[in-house]
Short mmCIF file of C-alpha atoms in Angstrom, two decimals:
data_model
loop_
_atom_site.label_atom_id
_atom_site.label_comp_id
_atom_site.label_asym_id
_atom_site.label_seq_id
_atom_site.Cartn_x
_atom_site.Cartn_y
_atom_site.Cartn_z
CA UNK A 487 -127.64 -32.08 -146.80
CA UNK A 488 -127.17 -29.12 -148.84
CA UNK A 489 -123.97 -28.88 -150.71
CA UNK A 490 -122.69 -26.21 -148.35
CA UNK A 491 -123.76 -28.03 -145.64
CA UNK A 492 -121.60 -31.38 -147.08
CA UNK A 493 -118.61 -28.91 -147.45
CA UNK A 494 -118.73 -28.27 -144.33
CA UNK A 495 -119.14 -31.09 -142.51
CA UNK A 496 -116.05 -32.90 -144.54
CA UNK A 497 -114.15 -29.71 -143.76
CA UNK A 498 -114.87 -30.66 -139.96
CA UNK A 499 -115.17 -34.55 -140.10
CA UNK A 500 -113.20 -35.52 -143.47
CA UNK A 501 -110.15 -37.58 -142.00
CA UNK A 502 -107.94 -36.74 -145.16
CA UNK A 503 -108.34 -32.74 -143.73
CA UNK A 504 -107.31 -33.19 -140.13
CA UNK A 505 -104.63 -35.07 -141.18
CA UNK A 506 -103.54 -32.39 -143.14
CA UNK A 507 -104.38 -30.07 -140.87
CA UNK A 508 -102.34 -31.96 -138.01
CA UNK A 509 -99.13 -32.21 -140.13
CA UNK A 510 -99.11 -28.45 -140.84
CA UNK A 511 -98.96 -28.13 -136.34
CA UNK A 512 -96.21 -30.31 -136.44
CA UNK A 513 -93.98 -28.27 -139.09
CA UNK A 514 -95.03 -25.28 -136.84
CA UNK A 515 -93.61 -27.38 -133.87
CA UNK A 516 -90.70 -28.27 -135.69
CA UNK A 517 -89.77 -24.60 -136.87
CA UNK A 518 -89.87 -23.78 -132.80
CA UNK A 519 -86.50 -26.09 -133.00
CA UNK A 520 -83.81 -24.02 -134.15
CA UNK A 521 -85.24 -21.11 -131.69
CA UNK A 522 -84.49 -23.32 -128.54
CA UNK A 523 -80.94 -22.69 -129.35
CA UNK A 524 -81.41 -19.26 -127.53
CA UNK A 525 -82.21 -20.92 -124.14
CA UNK A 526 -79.73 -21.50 -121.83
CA UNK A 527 -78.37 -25.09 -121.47
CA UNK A 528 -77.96 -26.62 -117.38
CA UNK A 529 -75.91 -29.66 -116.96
CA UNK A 530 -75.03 -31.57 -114.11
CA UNK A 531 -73.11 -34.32 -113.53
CA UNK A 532 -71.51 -36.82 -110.63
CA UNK A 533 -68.45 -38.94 -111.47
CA UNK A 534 -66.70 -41.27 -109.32
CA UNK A 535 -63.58 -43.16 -110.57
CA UNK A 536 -60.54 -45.77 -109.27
CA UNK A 537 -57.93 -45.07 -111.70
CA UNK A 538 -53.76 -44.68 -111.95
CA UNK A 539 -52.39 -40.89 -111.36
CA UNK A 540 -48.98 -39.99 -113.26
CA UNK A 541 -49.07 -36.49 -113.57
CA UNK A 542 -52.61 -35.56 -113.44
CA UNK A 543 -55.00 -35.65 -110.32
CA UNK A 544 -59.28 -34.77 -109.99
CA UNK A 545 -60.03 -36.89 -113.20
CA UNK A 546 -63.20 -36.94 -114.86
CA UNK A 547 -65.24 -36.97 -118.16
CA UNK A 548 -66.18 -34.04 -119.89
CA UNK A 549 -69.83 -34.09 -120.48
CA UNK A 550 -71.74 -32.50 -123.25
CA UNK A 551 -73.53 -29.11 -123.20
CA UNK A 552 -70.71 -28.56 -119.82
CA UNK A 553 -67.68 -26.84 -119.83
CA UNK A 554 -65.15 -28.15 -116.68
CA UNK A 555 -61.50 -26.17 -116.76
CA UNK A 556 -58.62 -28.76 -115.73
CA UNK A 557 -57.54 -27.87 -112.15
CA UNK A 558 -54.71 -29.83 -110.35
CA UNK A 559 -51.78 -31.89 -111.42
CA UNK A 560 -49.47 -35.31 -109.65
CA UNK A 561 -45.98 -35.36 -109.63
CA UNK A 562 -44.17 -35.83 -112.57
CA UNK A 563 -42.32 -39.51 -112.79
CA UNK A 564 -39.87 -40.85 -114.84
CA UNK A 565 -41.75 -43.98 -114.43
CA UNK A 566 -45.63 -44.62 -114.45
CA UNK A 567 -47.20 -46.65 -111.14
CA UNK A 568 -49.94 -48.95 -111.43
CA UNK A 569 -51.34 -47.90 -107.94
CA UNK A 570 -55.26 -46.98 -108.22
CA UNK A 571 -56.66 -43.67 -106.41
CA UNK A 572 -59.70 -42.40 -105.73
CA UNK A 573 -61.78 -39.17 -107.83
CA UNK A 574 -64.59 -37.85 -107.15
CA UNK A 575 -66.45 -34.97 -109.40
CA UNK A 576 -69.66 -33.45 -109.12
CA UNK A 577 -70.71 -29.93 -110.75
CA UNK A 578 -73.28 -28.15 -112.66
CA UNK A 579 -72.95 -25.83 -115.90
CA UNK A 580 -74.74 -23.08 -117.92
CA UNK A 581 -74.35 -22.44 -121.37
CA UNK A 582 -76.00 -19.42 -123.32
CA UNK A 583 -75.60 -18.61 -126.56
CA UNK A 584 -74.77 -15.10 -127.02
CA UNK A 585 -74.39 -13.86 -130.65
CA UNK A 586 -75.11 -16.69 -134.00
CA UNK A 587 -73.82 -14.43 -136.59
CA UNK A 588 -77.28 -15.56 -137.81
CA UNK A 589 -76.90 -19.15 -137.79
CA UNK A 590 -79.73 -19.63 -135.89
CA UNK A 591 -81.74 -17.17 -137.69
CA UNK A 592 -81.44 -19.22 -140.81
CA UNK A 593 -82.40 -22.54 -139.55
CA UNK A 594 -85.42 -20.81 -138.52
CA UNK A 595 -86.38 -19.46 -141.75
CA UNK A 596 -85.67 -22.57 -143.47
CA UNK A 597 -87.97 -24.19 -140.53
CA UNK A 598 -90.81 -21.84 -141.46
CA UNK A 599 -90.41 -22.52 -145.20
CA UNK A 600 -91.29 -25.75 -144.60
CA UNK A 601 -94.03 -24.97 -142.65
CA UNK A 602 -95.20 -22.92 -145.91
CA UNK A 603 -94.80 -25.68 -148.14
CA UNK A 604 -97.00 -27.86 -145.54
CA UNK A 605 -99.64 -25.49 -145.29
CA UNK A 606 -99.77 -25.36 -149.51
CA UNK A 607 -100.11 -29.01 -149.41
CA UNK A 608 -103.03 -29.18 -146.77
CA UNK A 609 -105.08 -26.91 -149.13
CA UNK A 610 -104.12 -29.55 -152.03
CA UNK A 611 -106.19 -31.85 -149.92
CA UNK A 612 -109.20 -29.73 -149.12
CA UNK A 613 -109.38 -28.75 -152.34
CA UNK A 614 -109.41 -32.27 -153.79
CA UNK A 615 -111.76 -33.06 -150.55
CA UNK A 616 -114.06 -30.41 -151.74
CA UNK A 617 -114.06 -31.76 -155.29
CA UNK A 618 -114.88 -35.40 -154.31
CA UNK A 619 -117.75 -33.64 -152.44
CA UNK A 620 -119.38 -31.92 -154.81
CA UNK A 621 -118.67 -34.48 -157.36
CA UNK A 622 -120.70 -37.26 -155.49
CA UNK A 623 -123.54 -34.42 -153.93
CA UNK A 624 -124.14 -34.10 -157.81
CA UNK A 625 -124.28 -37.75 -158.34
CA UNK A 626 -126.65 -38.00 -156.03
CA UNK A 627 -128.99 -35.49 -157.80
CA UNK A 628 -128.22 -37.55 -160.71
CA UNK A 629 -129.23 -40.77 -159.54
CA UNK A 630 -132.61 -39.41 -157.84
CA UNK A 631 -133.19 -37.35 -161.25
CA UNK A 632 -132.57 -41.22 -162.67
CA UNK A 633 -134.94 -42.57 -160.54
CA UNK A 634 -137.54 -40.68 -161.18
CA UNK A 635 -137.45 -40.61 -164.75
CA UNK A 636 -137.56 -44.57 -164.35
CA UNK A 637 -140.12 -44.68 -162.20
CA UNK A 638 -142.23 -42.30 -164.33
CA UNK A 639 -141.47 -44.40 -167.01
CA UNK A 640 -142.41 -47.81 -165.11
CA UNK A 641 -146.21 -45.70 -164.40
CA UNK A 642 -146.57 -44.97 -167.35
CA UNK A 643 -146.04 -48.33 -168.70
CA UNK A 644 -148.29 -49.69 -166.24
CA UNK A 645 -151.21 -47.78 -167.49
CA UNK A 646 -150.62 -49.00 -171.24
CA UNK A 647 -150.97 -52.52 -170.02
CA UNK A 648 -153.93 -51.84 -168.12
CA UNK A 649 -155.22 -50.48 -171.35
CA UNK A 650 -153.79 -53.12 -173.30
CA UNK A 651 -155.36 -55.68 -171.48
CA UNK A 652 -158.68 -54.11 -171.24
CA UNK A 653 -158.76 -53.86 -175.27
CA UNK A 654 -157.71 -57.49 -175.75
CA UNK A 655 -160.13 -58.53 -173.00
CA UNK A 656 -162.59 -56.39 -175.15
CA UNK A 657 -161.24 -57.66 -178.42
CA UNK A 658 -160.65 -54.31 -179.64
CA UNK A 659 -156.59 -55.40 -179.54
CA UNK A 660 -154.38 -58.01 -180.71
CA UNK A 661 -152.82 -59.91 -177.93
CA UNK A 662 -149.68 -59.00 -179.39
CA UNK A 663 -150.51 -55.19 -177.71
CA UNK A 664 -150.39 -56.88 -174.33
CA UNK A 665 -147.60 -58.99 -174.24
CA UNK A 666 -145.48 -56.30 -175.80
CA UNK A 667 -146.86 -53.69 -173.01
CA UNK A 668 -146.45 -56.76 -170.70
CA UNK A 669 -142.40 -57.00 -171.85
CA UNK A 670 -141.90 -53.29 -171.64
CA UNK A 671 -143.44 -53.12 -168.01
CA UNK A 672 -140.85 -55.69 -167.14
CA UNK A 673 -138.36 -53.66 -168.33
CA UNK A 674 -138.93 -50.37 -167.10
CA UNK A 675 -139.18 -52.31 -163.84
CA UNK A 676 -135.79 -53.16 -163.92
CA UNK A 677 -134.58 -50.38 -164.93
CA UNK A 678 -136.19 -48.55 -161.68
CA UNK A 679 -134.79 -51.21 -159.27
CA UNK A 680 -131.28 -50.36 -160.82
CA UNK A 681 -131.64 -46.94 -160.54
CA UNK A 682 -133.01 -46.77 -157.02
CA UNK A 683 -129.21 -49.00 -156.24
CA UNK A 684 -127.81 -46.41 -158.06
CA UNK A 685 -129.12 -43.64 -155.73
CA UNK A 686 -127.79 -46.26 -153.01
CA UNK A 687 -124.35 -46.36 -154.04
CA UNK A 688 -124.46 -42.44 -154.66
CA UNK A 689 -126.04 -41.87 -151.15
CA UNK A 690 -123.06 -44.14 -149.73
CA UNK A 691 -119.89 -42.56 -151.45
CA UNK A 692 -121.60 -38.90 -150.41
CA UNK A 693 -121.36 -40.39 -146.95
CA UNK A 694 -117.87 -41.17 -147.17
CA UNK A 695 -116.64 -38.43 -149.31
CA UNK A 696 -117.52 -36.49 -146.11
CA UNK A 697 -116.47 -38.30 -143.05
CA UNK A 698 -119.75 -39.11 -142.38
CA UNK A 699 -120.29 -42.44 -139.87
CA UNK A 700 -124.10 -43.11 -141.56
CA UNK A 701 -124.23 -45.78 -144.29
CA UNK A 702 -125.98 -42.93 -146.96
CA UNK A 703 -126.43 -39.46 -146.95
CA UNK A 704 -128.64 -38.00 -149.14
CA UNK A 705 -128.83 -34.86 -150.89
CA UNK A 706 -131.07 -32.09 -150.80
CA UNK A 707 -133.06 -30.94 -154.09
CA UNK A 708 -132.27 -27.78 -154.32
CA UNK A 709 -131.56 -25.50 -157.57
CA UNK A 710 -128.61 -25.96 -159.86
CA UNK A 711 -125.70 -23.10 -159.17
CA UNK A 712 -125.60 -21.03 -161.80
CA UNK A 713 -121.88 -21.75 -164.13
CA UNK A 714 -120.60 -18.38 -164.24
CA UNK A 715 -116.52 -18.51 -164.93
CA UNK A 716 -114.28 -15.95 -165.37
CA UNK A 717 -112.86 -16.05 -169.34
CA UNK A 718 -110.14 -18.58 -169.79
CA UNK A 719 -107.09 -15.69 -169.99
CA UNK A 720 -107.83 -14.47 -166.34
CA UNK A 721 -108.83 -18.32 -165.28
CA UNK A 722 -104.62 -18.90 -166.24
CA UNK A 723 -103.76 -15.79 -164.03
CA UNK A 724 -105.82 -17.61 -160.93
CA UNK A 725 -104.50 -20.70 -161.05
CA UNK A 726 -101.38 -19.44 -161.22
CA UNK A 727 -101.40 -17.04 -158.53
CA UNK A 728 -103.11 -19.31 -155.86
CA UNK A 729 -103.48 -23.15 -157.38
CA UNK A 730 -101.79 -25.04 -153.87
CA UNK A 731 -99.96 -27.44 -156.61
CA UNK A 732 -98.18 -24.76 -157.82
CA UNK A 733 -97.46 -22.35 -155.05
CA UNK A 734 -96.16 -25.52 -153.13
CA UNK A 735 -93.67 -26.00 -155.55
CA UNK A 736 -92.86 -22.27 -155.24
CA UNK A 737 -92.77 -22.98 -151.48
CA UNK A 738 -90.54 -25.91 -151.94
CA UNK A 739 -87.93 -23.90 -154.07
CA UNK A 740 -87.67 -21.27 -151.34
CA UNK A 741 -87.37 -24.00 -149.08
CA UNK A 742 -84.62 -25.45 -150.23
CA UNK A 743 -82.74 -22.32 -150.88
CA UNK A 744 -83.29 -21.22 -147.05
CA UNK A 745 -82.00 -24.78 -146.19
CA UNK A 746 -78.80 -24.26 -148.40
CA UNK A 747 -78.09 -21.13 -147.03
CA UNK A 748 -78.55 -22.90 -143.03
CA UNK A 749 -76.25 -25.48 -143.90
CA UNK A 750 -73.80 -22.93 -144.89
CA UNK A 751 -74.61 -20.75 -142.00
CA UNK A 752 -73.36 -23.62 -139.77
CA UNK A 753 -69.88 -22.57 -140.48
CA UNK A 754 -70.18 -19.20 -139.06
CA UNK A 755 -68.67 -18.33 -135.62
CA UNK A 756 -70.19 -19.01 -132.80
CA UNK A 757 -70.21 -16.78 -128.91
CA UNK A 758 -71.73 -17.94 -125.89
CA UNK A 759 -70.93 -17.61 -122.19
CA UNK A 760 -70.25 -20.68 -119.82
CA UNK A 761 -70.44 -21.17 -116.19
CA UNK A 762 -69.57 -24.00 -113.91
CA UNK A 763 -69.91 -24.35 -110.11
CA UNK A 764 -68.06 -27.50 -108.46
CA UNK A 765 -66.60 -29.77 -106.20
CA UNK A 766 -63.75 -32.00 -106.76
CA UNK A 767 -61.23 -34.32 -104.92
CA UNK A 768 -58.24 -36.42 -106.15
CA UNK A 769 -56.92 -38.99 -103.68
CA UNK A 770 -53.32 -39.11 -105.49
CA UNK A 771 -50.31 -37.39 -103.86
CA UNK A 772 -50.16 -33.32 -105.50
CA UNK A 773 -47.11 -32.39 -106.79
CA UNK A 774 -47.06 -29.53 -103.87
CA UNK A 775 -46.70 -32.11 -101.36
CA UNK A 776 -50.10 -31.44 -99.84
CA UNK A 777 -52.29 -34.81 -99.17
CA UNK A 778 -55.30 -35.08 -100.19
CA UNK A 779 -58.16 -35.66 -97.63
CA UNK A 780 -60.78 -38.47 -97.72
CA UNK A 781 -58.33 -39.64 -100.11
CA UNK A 782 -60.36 -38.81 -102.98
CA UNK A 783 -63.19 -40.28 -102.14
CA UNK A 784 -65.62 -36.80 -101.40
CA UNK A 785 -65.48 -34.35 -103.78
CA UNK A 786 -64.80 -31.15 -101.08
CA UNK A 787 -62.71 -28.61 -103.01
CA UNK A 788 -65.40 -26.08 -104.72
CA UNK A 789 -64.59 -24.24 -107.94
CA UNK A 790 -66.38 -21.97 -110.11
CA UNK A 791 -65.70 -20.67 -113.40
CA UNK A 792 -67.36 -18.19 -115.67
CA UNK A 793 -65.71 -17.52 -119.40
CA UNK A 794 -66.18 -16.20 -123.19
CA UNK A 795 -66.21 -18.76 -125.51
CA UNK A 796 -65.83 -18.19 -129.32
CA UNK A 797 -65.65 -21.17 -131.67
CA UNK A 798 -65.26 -20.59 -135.31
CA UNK A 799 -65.37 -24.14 -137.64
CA UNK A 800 -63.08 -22.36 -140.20
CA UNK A 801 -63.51 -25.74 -142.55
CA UNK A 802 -66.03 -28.95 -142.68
CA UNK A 803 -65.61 -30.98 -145.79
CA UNK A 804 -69.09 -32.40 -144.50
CA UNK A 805 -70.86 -29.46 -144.29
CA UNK A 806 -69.47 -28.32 -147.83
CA UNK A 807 -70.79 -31.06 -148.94
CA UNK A 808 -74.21 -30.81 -147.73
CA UNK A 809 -74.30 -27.26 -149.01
CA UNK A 810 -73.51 -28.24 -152.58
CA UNK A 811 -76.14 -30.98 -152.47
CA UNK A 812 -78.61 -28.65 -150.72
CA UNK A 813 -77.97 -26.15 -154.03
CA UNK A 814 -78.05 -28.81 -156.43
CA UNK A 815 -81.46 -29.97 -155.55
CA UNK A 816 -82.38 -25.85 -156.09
CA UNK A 817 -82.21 -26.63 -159.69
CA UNK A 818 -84.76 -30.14 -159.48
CA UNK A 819 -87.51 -27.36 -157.71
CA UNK A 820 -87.09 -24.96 -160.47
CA UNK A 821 -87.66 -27.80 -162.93
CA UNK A 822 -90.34 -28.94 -161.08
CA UNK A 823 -92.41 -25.74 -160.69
CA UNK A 824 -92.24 -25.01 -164.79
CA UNK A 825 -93.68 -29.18 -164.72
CA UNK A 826 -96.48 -27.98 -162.08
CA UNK A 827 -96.86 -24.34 -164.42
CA UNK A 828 -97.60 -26.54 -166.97
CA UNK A 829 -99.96 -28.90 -165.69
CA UNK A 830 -101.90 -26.40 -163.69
CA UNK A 831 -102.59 -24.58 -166.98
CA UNK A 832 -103.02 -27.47 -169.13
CA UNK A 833 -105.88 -28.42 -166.10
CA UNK A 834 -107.57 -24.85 -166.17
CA UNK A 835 -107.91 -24.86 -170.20
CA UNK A 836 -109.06 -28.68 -170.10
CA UNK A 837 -111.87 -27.85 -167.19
CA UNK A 838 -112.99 -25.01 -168.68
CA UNK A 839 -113.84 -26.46 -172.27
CA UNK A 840 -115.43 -29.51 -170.86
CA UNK A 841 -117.44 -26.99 -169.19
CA UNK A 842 -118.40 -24.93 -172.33
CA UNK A 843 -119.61 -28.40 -173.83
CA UNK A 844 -121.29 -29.30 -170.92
CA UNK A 845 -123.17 -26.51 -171.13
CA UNK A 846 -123.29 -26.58 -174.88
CA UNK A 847 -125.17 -30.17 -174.53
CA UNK A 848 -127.20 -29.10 -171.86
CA UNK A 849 -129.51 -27.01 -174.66
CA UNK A 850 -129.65 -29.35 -176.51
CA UNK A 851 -130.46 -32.50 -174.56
CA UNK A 852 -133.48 -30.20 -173.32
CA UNK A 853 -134.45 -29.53 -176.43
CA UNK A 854 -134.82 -33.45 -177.37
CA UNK A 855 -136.17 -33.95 -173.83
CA UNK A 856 -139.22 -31.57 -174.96
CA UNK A 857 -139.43 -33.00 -178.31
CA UNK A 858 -139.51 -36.70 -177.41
CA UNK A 859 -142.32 -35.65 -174.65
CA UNK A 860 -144.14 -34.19 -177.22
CA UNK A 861 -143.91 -37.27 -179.53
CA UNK A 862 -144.92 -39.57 -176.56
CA UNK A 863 -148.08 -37.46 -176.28
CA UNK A 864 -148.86 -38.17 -179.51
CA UNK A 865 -148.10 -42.04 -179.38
CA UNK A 866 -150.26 -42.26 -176.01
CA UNK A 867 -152.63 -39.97 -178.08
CA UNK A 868 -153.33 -42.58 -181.05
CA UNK A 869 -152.58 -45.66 -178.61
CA UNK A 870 -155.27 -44.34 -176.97
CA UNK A 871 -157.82 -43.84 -179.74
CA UNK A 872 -156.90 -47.19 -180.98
CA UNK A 873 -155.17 -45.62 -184.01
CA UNK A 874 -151.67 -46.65 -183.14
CA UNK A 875 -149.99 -49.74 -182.21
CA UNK A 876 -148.28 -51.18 -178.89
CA UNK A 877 -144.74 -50.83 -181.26
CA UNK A 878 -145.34 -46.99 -182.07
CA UNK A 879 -146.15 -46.64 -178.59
CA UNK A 880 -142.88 -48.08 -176.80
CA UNK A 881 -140.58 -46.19 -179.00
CA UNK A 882 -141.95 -43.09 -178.09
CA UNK A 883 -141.86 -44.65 -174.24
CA UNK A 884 -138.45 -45.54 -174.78
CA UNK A 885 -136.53 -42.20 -176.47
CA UNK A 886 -138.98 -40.08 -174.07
CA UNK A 887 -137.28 -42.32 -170.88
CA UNK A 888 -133.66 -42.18 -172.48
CA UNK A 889 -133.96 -38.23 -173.04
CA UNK A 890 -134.99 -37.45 -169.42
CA UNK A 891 -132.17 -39.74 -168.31
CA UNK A 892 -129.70 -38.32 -170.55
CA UNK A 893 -130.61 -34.76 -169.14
CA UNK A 894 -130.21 -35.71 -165.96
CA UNK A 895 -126.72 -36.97 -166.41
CA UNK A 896 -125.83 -33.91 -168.59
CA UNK A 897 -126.93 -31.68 -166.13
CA UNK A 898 -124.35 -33.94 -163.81
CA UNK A 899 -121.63 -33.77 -166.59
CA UNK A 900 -121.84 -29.55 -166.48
CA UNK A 901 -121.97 -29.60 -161.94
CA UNK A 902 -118.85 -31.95 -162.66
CA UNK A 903 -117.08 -30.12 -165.23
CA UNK A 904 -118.00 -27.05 -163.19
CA UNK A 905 -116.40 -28.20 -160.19
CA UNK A 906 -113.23 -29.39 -161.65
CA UNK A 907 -112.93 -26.29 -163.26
CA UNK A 908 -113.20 -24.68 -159.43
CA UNK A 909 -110.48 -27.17 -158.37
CA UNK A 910 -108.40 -25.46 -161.01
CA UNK A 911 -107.78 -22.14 -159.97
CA UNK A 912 -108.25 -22.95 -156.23
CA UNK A 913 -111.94 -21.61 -156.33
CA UNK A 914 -112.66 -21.18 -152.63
CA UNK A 915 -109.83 -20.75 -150.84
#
């Protein structure tokens, strides 16, 4: 894969993003809440009791969400009887709010704050996806660049011993030639098995960096991105404008204030309308005299109702309360943004140096990768014309290998510091 091609795919496949990506549609879901309050409410309800009567008739229970006026009334007595009658209830009610006074408005927007602050925090995680990402596509061209250098290093090494070998067979050499060509083989040999389980282990944490189900995935050669940045002063001015850390906690603040204001908003008066259609029956004798039929026992006297209702919770310690808490926790958000101000600027300067010496060292670790390949060509030169020694020869061998490898995991410090530096100031989003 290319690296835009690895984006991709973990932007698609990465669990860590659809998680995200799956709490932000269940804020949305939740912010739908407080708008259900507009929608009218239907009860209905069947009650059947055997109970005493002194001065009240047609009992029943008042169910939630259904409003049921009091109809009918027993005889008055100067003494209660323990005599049971029947009652029998059954009805159905609409409620619909009419006017909030914007209660309902500002659950809502404290609903959708959260949904902000959600959204801010599921670009956190593709942006830290999208680091992890890059960071292990470069390791990958880090570990092949690795590999080759050792096993350029492990050919070359093979063809001094051959020519070792054929000079002490010759007598031309000291045996000393060989077994020190012989020792250095061995070593460049292990040094290429390592580095091929490097590439390995790179391969493998590029495969699960983007939800990939394959063991490895490797990465395709292709040519370094160039490091342009913007300067460090307008770098600041990014992050800050757009840095999901930081704008999160922004979210969060406003958050919290919308909250305080809903809790408040819940003591606010309240109008809806309420309807009721029903049947009733009480099988106690009514203080008019009349008796009851079916003694109670069917609920055959219809009703209906419609009325204004305006409630008005004047005073709730409870809701006070919650108000006060809800504004004290105002004040730990605005502490914590001028925290997340701070470290999102402290990030941006620290990314953006390591880059400058990344790229710094990058000139001059190819500088010393052209001078030690120029001092090898000597060595090999003289080993060659049996001027120089097996010694000269591996030193050259040896600073020549270390400088290619040491390029190769510059060039990975400057992709790394690079990226960081993108994970800064939200670079792609």
């Amino acid at each position: 894969m290319t690296v835009a091609e690895a984006l991709a795919y973990a932007h698609a496949h990465q669990p860590a993003i659809r998680a995200a990506l799956s709490r932000v549609e269940t804020r949305i879901a939740e912010a739908k809440i407080p708008s259900g309050q507009w929608l009218p409410t239907v009860t209905a309800t069947a009650q059947l009791f055997a109970m005493t009567a002194n001065n009240t008739t047609g009992t029943y229970v008042d169910p939630d969400f259904m409003d049921i006026p009091r109809i009918g009334a027993t005889p008055a007595t100067t003494t209660g009887r323990l005599s049971p009658y029947a009652s029998t209830f059954v009805g159905a009610g609409v409620l619909q709010e009419l006017f909030d006074f914007g209660r309902i408005g500002a659950q809502r927007a404290a609903a959708d704050a959260l949904v902000t602050v959600e959204r801010d925090v599921a670009d956190t995680a593709r942006l830290d996806i999208d680091f992890g990402v890059e960071e292990s596509f470069f390791s990958v061209l880090a570990a092949k660049a690795i590999v080759h250098a050792a096993e350029e290093a492990y050919a070359r090494s093979l063809v001094h011993r051959d020519l070792a070998k054929r000079g002490v067979d010759s007598g031309l050499r000291s045996p000393i030639d060989l077994t020190r060509a012989e020792a250095d083989l061995a070593r460049y040999d292990v040094d290429r098995v390592r580095a091929r389980g490097g590439l390995s282990v790179a391969q493998t944490v590029l495969a699960a960096s983007i939800g990939a189900p394959e063991a490895g995935i490797d990465a395709a050669d292709q040519a370094v991105r160039p490091s342009d940045m913007p300067t460090l002063r307008d770098s600041i001015a990014l992050a800050q404008q757009r840095n999901p850390r930081l704008t999160a906690a922004l979210a969060q603040l406003k958050a919290t204030e919308d909250q305080a204001r809903a809790i408040g908003a819940e003591l606010r008066p309240n109008l809806s309308v309420t309807a009721t259609l029903s049947g009733r029956a009480g099988g106690a004798p009514a203080s008019s005299g009349l008796a009851p039929t079916s003694e109670g026992w069917v609920p055959n006297v219809p009703n209906w109702d419609a009325g204004l209702l305006v409630i008005w919770p004047l005073f709730d310690g409870v809701v006070v309360a919650r108000q006060d808490a809800a504004v004290a926790e105002e004040q730990v958000r605005r502490d914590e943004i001028d925290v997340s101000r701070l470290l999102v600027v402290a990030q941006v300067r620290e990314t953006f140096e390591k880059v400058q010496v990344a790229r710094s060292a990058i000139v001059a670790l190819e500088n010393s990768a052209v001078a030690t390949r120029a001092n090898w060509e000597q060595a090999d030169a003289r080993f060659r014309a049996g001027v120089g020694n097996a010694v000269e020869l591996a030193d050259a061998e040896a600073i020549r290998t270390d400088a290619e490898i040491a390029l190769a995991i510059g060039q990975f410090d400057l992709e790394q510091a690079r990226a960081a530096f993108g994970r800064s100031i939200a670079e792609g989003l």
